Amino acid sequence: MEILGIDIGGSGIKGALVNAETGEMLTERYRIPTPSSRKPDDMAEVVRQIVEHFNYSGPVGCGFPSIVKEGVCLSAGNLHPSWVGVNIDELFTQATGREFTVLNDADAAGYASMNYGVGRGKSGLVIMITIGTGLGSGAFYNGVLLPNFELGQIPYKKYKKIEQWAAASAKEREDLTFERWGKRFNKFLKYVELIVAPDLIIVGGGTSKKWREFSHMINIETDVIKAELMNHAGIIGAAVACLREHHHGHLSEKS
Ligand code: BGC
């Protein structure tokens, strides 16, 4: 089934049509920068433009950069604080006239990796980390999603959350080399290892495209691998989650 997957991030809102049964992207990715206000109505308008661009009338899967429970945004993350309490599902349905399945963006990216990428068949605790404006995390135990893990929220030194120090946005803001930023990212992974003792960590998100430039800075005990679907994983995973919800009424990995 062909489903429109949308990945909402702090800097860009991206969409593509996906074959949700095979995890294959069927079109080019279409990207519109996230409105600088990062407010609900402005972002809903961009979502509308993406749906219109694909001239799409079916259900939409959407990864969203915050805690999402039953379609409702429960934390602001790096978006405008007025998002908290907003029913994202309803807002986007109103804006587009389409049905939405909304889940956390890193959970969506993990979903794609666990079904069609390097996480396929991996058991135990697998943590997907996405590097972008924030640090996202998706947790899977024996392939089943444990939604809304927020490992980027660990406080660190003077920072309210470690993602403010170790995400791609910090690299950009402070103009850090991959070496210097990579050290920070490794420190973050060390905490992840210490706190949840994963069996495998998969690294995705926009910055994973530059894997070659920072992977040598990673030295923790746990295996750390790159998500080969890279920054398409968020789009693909959102579409897959949408299909699962439609067919099974839940987001369980095993069908
Ligand atoms: C949010 C997460 C999100 C991550 C990546 C963080 O700021 O708290 O929910 O997954 O950014 O977008």
mmCIF file of C-alpha atoms and ligand atoms in Angstrom:
data_model
loop_
_atom_site.group_PDB
_atom_site.id
_atom_site.type_symbol
_atom_site.label_atom_id
_atom_site.label_comp_id
_atom_site.label_asym_id
_atom_site.label_seq_id
_atom_site.Cartn_x
_atom_site.Cartn_y
_atom_site.Cartn_z
ATOM 1 C CA MET A 1 0.000 0.000 0.000
ATOM 2 C CA GLU A 2 1.253 3.423 -1.004
ATOM 3 C CA ILE A 3 1.328 5.793 1.965
ATOM 4 C CA LEU A 4 2.556 9.343 2.364
ATOM 5 C CA GLY A 5 5.202 9.524 5.081
ATOM 6 C CA ILE A 6 6.045 12.902 6.598
ATOM 7 C CA ASP A 7 8.978 13.595 8.887
ATOM 8 C CA ILE A 8 8.732 16.793 10.886
ATOM 9 C CA GLY A 9 11.969 18.212 12.206
ATOM 10 C CA GLY A 10 13.198 21.404 13.797
ATOM 11 C CA SER A 11 14.722 22.601 10.529
ATOM 12 C CA GLY A 12 12.817 20.824 7.767
ATOM 13 C CA ILE A 13 9.499 19.120 7.060
ATOM 14 C CA LYS A 14 9.971 16.298 4.566
ATOM 15 C CA GLY A 15 7.632 13.931 2.776
ATOM 16 C CA ALA A 16 7.641 11.112 0.241
ATOM 17 C CA LEU A 17 5.347 8.377 -0.970
ATOM 18 C CA VAL A 18 6.383 5.025 0.451
ATOM 19 C CA ASN A 19 5.463 1.444 -0.300
ATOM 20 C CA ALA A 20 4.593 0.694 3.309
ATOM 21 C CA GLU A 21 4.747 -3.072 2.761
ATOM 22 C CA THR A 22 8.314 -3.105 1.447
ATOM 23 C CA GLY A 23 9.645 0.088 3.043
ATOM 24 C CA GLU A 24 10.696 1.407 -0.338
ATOM 25 C CA MET A 25 10.527 5.117 -1.137
ATOM 26 C CA LEU A 26 8.515 5.619 -4.315
ATOM 27 C CA THR A 27 9.207 9.288 -4.959
ATOM 28 C CA GLU A 28 11.871 11.863 -4.347
ATOM 29 C CA ARG A 29 11.840 13.457 -0.939
ATOM 30 C CA TYR A 30 10.064 16.822 -0.914
ATOM 31 C CA ARG A 31 11.326 19.232 1.730
ATOM 32 C CA ILE A 32 10.091 22.577 2.999
ATOM 33 C CA PRO A 33 11.993 24.431 5.743
ATOM 34 C CA THR A 34 10.231 24.422 9.107
ATOM 35 C CA PRO A 35 8.677 27.879 9.661
ATOM 36 C CA SER A 36 10.899 29.833 12.019
ATOM 37 C CA SER A 37 8.028 30.451 14.462
ATOM 38 C CA ARG A 38 7.793 26.638 14.909
ATOM 39 C CA LYS A 39 4.150 27.249 15.897
ATOM 40 C CA PRO A 40 1.272 24.799 15.307
ATOM 41 C CA ASP A 41 -0.676 26.715 12.637
ATOM 42 C CA ASP A 42 2.387 27.668 10.606
ATOM 43 C CA MET A 43 3.650 24.106 10.644
ATOM 44 C CA ALA A 44 0.203 22.687 9.797
ATOM 45 C CA GLU A 45 0.224 24.917 6.727
ATOM 46 C CA VAL A 46 3.504 23.355 5.571
ATOM 47 C CA VAL A 47 2.079 19.880 6.142
ATOM 48 C CA ARG A 48 -0.858 20.911 3.967
ATOM 49 C CA GLN A 49 1.538 22.007 1.215
ATOM 50 C CA ILE A 50 3.332 18.670 1.338
ATOM 51 C CA VAL A 51 0.100 16.689 1.065
ATOM 52 C CA GLU A 52 -0.937 18.922 -1.831
ATOM 53 C CA HIS A 53 2.436 18.534 -3.564
ATOM 54 C CA PHE A 54 1.884 14.779 -3.771
ATOM 55 C CA ASN A 55 -1.769 15.233 -4.693
ATOM 56 C CA TYR A 56 -2.408 12.557 -2.086
ATOM 57 C CA SER A 57 -5.747 11.490 -0.636
ATOM 58 C CA GLY A 58 -5.000 8.462 1.593
ATOM 59 C CA PRO A 59 -3.959 8.206 5.253
ATOM 60 C CA VAL A 60 -0.723 9.916 6.265
ATOM 61 C CA GLY A 61 1.979 8.687 8.663
ATOM 62 C CA CYS A 62 3.839 11.445 10.449
ATOM 63 C CA GLY A 63 6.920 11.509 12.665
ATOM 64 C CA PHE A 64 6.883 14.422 15.093
ATOM 65 C CA PRO A 65 9.777 15.756 17.230
ATOM 66 C CA SER A 66 8.224 15.514 20.699
ATOM 67 C CA ILE A 67 6.571 13.078 23.074
ATOM 68 C CA VAL A 68 3.378 11.954 21.310
ATOM 69 C CA LYS A 69 0.620 10.035 23.039
ATOM 70 C CA GLU A 70 -2.563 9.172 21.220
ATOM 71 C CA GLY A 71 -1.933 11.930 18.749
ATOM 72 C CA VAL A 72 -1.338 14.596 21.406
ATOM 73 C CA CYS A 73 1.913 16.524 21.770
ATOM 74 C CA LEU A 74 3.095 16.256 25.381
ATOM 75 C CA SER A 75 6.404 18.146 25.266
ATOM 76 C CA ALA A 76 7.669 21.083 23.256
ATOM 77 C CA GLY A 77 11.107 19.669 22.411
ATOM 78 C CA ASN A 78 12.692 22.240 20.118
ATOM 79 C CA LEU A 79 9.345 23.567 18.879
ATOM 80 C CA HIS A 80 7.246 26.479 20.139
ATOM 81 C CA PRO A 81 5.905 25.874 23.692
ATOM 82 C CA SER A 82 2.329 26.365 22.456
ATOM 83 C CA TRP A 83 2.540 22.855 20.959
ATOM 84 C CA VAL A 84 2.134 21.259 24.381
ATOM 85 C CA GLY A 85 -1.359 19.781 24.668
ATOM 86 C CA VAL A 86 -2.150 20.173 20.967
ATOM 87 C CA ASN A 87 -3.823 17.206 19.310
ATOM 88 C CA ILE A 88 -1.432 16.987 16.347
ATOM 89 C CA ASP A 89 -3.559 14.389 14.675
ATOM 90 C CA GLU A 90 -6.656 16.603 14.693
ATOM 91 C CA LEU A 91 -4.767 19.756 13.750
ATOM 92 C CA PHE A 92 -3.217 18.134 10.659
ATOM 93 C CA THR A 93 -6.477 16.433 9.721
ATOM 94 C CA GLN A 94 -8.227 19.791 9.832
ATOM 95 C CA ALA A 95 -5.513 21.386 7.710
ATOM 96 C CA THR A 96 -5.423 18.648 5.070
ATOM 97 C CA GLY A 97 -8.672 16.682 5.206
ATOM 98 C CA ARG A 98 -6.574 13.484 5.513
ATOM 99 C CA GLU A 99 -6.352 10.948 8.306
ATOM 100 C CA PHE A 100 -3.117 11.040 10.311
ATOM 101 C CA THR A 101 -1.107 8.582 12.397
ATOM 102 C CA VAL A 102 1.388 10.606 14.421
ATOM 103 C CA LEU A 103 4.286 9.213 16.433
ATOM 104 C CA ASN A 104 7.594 10.454 17.807
ATOM 105 C CA ASP A 105 10.113 11.048 14.996
ATOM 106 C CA ALA A 106 12.881 8.861 16.431
ATOM 107 C CA ASP A 107 10.366 6.089 17.107
ATOM 108 C CA ALA A 108 9.396 6.362 13.430
ATOM 109 C CA ALA A 109 13.033 6.217 12.270
ATOM 110 C CA GLY A 110 13.630 3.208 14.511
ATOM 111 C CA TYR A 111 10.537 1.585 13.119
ATOM 112 C CA ALA A 112 11.973 1.730 9.607
ATOM 113 C CA SER A 113 15.352 0.362 10.715
ATOM 114 C CA MET A 114 13.792 -2.470 12.701
ATOM 115 C CA ASN A 115 11.540 -3.503 9.826
ATOM 116 C CA TYR A 116 13.599 -2.810 6.721
ATOM 117 C CA GLY A 117 17.038 -1.685 7.796
ATOM 118 C CA VAL A 118 20.005 -2.766 9.878
ATOM 119 C CA GLY A 119 17.813 -3.481 12.924
ATOM 120 C CA ARG A 120 15.883 -6.206 11.167
ATOM 121 C CA GLY A 121 15.851 -9.414 13.219
ATOM 122 C CA LYS A 122 17.853 -7.858 16.061
ATOM 123 C CA SER A 123 16.706 -8.949 19.483
ATOM 124 C CA GLY A 124 17.289 -7.528 22.940
ATOM 125 C CA LEU A 125 17.261 -3.797 23.543
ATOM 126 C CA VAL A 126 17.991 -1.815 20.405
ATOM 127 C CA ILE A 127 18.199 1.974 20.681
ATOM 128 C CA MET A 128 17.837 4.195 17.652
ATOM 129 C CA ILE A 129 19.493 7.594 18.072
ATOM 130 C CA THR A 130 18.732 10.371 15.605
ATOM 131 C CA ILE A 131 21.035 13.349 15.286
ATOM 132 C CA GLY A 132 19.429 16.569 14.115
ATOM 133 C CA THR A 133 18.224 19.756 15.763
ATOM 134 C CA GLY A 134 17.761 17.564 18.853
ATOM 135 C CA LEU A 135 18.872 14.088 19.855
ATOM 136 C CA GLY A 136 16.013 11.667 19.347
ATOM 137 C CA SER A 137 15.795 8.142 20.709
ATOM 138 C CA GLY A 138 13.625 5.158 19.846
ATOM 139 C CA ALA A 139 13.731 1.957 21.915
ATOM 140 C CA PHE A 140 12.839 -1.539 20.718
ATOM 141 C CA TYR A 141 12.811 -4.628 22.873
ATOM 142 C CA ASN A 142 12.813 -7.820 20.810
ATOM 143 C CA GLY A 143 11.489 -5.720 17.958
ATOM 144 C CA VAL A 144 8.625 -4.166 19.917
ATOM 145 C CA LEU A 145 8.593 -0.378 20.230
ATOM 146 C CA LEU A 146 8.712 1.133 23.733
ATOM 147 C CA PRO A 147 7.418 4.567 22.734
ATOM 148 C CA ASN A 148 8.707 7.987 23.717
ATOM 149 C CA PHE A 149 12.137 7.231 25.144
ATOM 150 C CA GLU A 150 13.686 10.695 25.592
ATOM 151 C CA LEU A 151 17.372 10.095 26.173
ATOM 152 C CA GLY A 152 18.317 13.505 24.773
ATOM 153 C CA GLN A 153 16.674 15.050 27.860
ATOM 154 C CA ILE A 154 19.391 13.955 30.299
ATOM 155 C CA PRO A 155 20.689 17.120 32.015
ATOM 156 C CA TYR A 156 24.380 17.827 31.446
ATOM 157 C CA LYS A 157 26.504 20.411 33.242
ATOM 158 C CA LYS A 158 24.960 23.848 32.660
ATOM 159 C CA TYR A 159 22.602 22.473 30.008
ATOM 160 C CA LYS A 160 19.023 21.618 30.808
ATOM 161 C CA LYS A 161 19.289 18.720 28.384
ATOM 162 C CA ILE A 162 22.329 17.079 26.851
ATOM 163 C CA GLU A 163 20.968 17.523 23.319
ATOM 164 C CA GLN A 164 21.638 21.270 23.675
ATOM 165 C CA TRP A 165 25.323 20.360 23.923
ATOM 166 C CA ALA A 166 25.627 17.296 21.716
ATOM 167 C CA ALA A 167 23.068 17.528 18.870
ATOM 168 C CA ALA A 168 23.836 18.737 15.334
ATOM 169 C CA SER A 169 22.409 22.141 16.229
ATOM 170 C CA ALA A 170 25.165 22.562 18.861
ATOM 171 C CA LYS A 171 27.794 21.615 16.292
ATOM 172 C CA GLU A 172 26.450 24.270 13.983
ATOM 173 C CA ARG A 173 25.922 26.939 16.620
ATOM 174 C CA GLU A 174 29.438 26.595 17.991
ATOM 175 C CA ASP A 175 30.981 25.806 14.628
ATOM 176 C CA LEU A 176 32.583 22.623 15.984
ATOM 177 C CA THR A 177 34.710 20.265 13.905
ATOM 178 C CA PHE A 178 33.489 16.674 13.581
ATOM 179 C CA GLU A 179 36.271 15.676 15.975
ATOM 180 C CA ARG A 180 35.169 18.038 18.720
ATOM 181 C CA TRP A 181 31.486 17.443 18.249
ATOM 182 C CA GLY A 182 32.103 13.685 17.912
ATOM 183 C CA LYS A 183 33.636 13.685 21.388
ATOM 184 C CA ARG A 184 30.443 15.181 22.739
ATOM 185 C CA PHE A 185 28.300 12.704 20.878
ATOM 186 C CA ASN A 186 30.384 9.871 22.264
ATOM 187 C CA LYS A 187 29.877 11.221 25.775
ATOM 188 C CA PHE A 188 26.142 11.181 25.180
ATOM 189 C CA LEU A 189 26.339 7.559 23.969
ATOM 190 C CA LYS A 190 28.289 6.687 27.125
ATOM 191 C CA TYR A 191 25.402 7.940 29.228
ATOM 192 C CA VAL A 192 22.922 6.022 27.108
ATOM 193 C CA GLU A 193 24.993 2.891 27.669
ATOM 194 C CA LEU A 194 25.231 3.500 31.392
ATOM 195 C CA ILE A 195 21.543 4.198 31.846
ATOM 196 C CA VAL A 196 19.795 1.617 29.649
ATOM 197 C CA ALA A 197 22.519 -0.957 28.773
ATOM 198 C CA PRO A 198 21.404 -1.507 25.193
ATOM 199 C CA ASP A 199 22.451 -4.482 23.048
ATOM 200 C CA LEU A 200 22.792 -2.345 19.949
ATOM 201 C CA ILE A 201 22.683 1.357 19.061
ATOM 202 C CA ILE A 202 21.680 2.495 15.570
ATOM 203 C CA VAL A 203 22.564 6.038 14.558
ATOM 204 C CA GLY A 204 20.336 7.912 12.116
ATOM 205 C CA GLY A 205 19.021 11.408 11.445
ATOM 206 C CA GLY A 206 20.433 14.045 9.105
ATOM 207 C CA THR A 207 23.978 13.995 10.504
ATOM 208 C CA SER A 208 24.336 10.211 10.052
ATOM 209 C CA LYS A 209 25.080 11.034 6.390
ATOM 210 C CA LYS A 210 28.469 12.235 7.685
ATOM 211 C CA TRP A 211 29.104 8.963 9.565
ATOM 212 C CA ARG A 212 32.598 8.602 8.055
ATOM 213 C CA GLU A 213 33.657 11.885 9.587
ATOM 214 C CA PHE A 214 32.771 11.082 13.169
ATOM 215 C CA SER A 215 32.402 7.313 13.616
ATOM 216 C CA HIS A 216 36.047 7.046 14.692
ATOM 217 C CA MET A 217 35.201 9.229 17.696
ATOM 218 C CA ILE A 218 32.762 6.636 19.015
ATOM 219 C CA ASN A 219 34.309 4.313 21.565
ATOM 220 C CA ILE A 220 31.799 2.664 23.860
ATOM 221 C CA GLU A 221 31.368 -1.027 24.664
ATOM 222 C CA THR A 222 28.021 -1.384 22.914
ATOM 223 C CA ASP A 223 27.946 -1.979 19.150
ATOM 224 C CA VAL A 224 27.080 1.244 17.337
ATOM 225 C CA ILE A 225 26.097 1.097 13.666
ATOM 226 C CA LYS A 226 24.802 3.523 11.109
ATOM 227 C CA ALA A 227 21.191 3.356 9.931
ATOM 228 C CA GLU A 228 21.598 2.662 6.246
ATOM 229 C CA LEU A 229 18.225 4.237 5.461
ATOM 230 C CA MET A 230 19.795 7.346 6.996
ATOM 231 C CA ASN A 231 17.627 10.420 6.938
ATOM 232 C CA HIS A 232 14.921 8.669 4.929
ATOM 233 C CA ALA A 233 14.168 6.408 7.878
ATOM 234 C CA GLY A 234 11.848 8.959 9.507
ATOM 235 C CA ILE A 235 9.668 9.177 6.403
ATOM 236 C CA ILE A 236 9.615 5.440 5.755
ATOM 237 C CA GLY A 237 8.966 4.567 9.395
ATOM 238 C CA ALA A 238 6.065 6.998 9.632
ATOM 239 C CA ALA A 239 4.431 5.384 6.596
ATOM 240 C CA VAL A 240 4.980 1.892 7.998
ATOM 241 C CA ALA A 241 3.519 2.908 11.371
ATOM 242 C CA CYS A 242 0.493 4.322 9.585
ATOM 243 C CA LEU A 243 -0.092 1.071 7.710
ATOM 244 C CA ARG A 244 0.246 -1.005 10.907
ATOM 245 C CA GLU A 245 -2.226 1.171 12.726
ATOM 246 C CA HIS A 246 -4.695 0.841 9.897
ATOM 247 C CA HIS A 247 -4.370 -2.906 9.647
ATOM 248 C CA HIS A 248 -3.889 -3.852 13.263
ATOM 249 C CA GLY A 249 -5.194 -0.886 15.238
ATOM 250 C CA HIS A 250 -1.834 -0.650 17.039
ATOM 251 C CA LEU A 251 1.830 -0.043 16.350
ATOM 252 C CA SER A 252 3.134 -3.444 17.355
ATOM 253 C CA GLU A 253 6.149 -4.538 15.361
ATOM 254 C CA LYS A 254 5.089 -8.170 15.079
ATOM 255 C CA SER A 255 2.104 -8.631 12.842
HETATM 256 C C1 BGC B 1 12.578 15.818 21.434
HETATM 257 C C2 BGC B 1 12.346 14.387 20.983
HETATM 258 C C3 BGC B 1 12.695 14.249 19.527
HETATM 259 C C4 BGC B 1 14.097 14.742 19.270
HETATM 260 C C5 BGC B 1 14.495 14.630 17.814
HETATM 261 C C6 BGC B 1 13.967 16.266 21.065
HETATM 262 O O1 BGC B 1 14.103 17.626 21.353
HETATM 263 O O2 BGC B 1 12.430 15.922 22.826
HETATM 264 O O3 BGC B 1 11.000 14.035 21.207
HETATM 265 O O4 BGC B 1 12.575 12.898 19.152
HETATM 266 O O5 BGC B 1 14.214 16.082 19.676
HETATM 267 O O6 BGC B 1 13.702 15.411 16.999
#
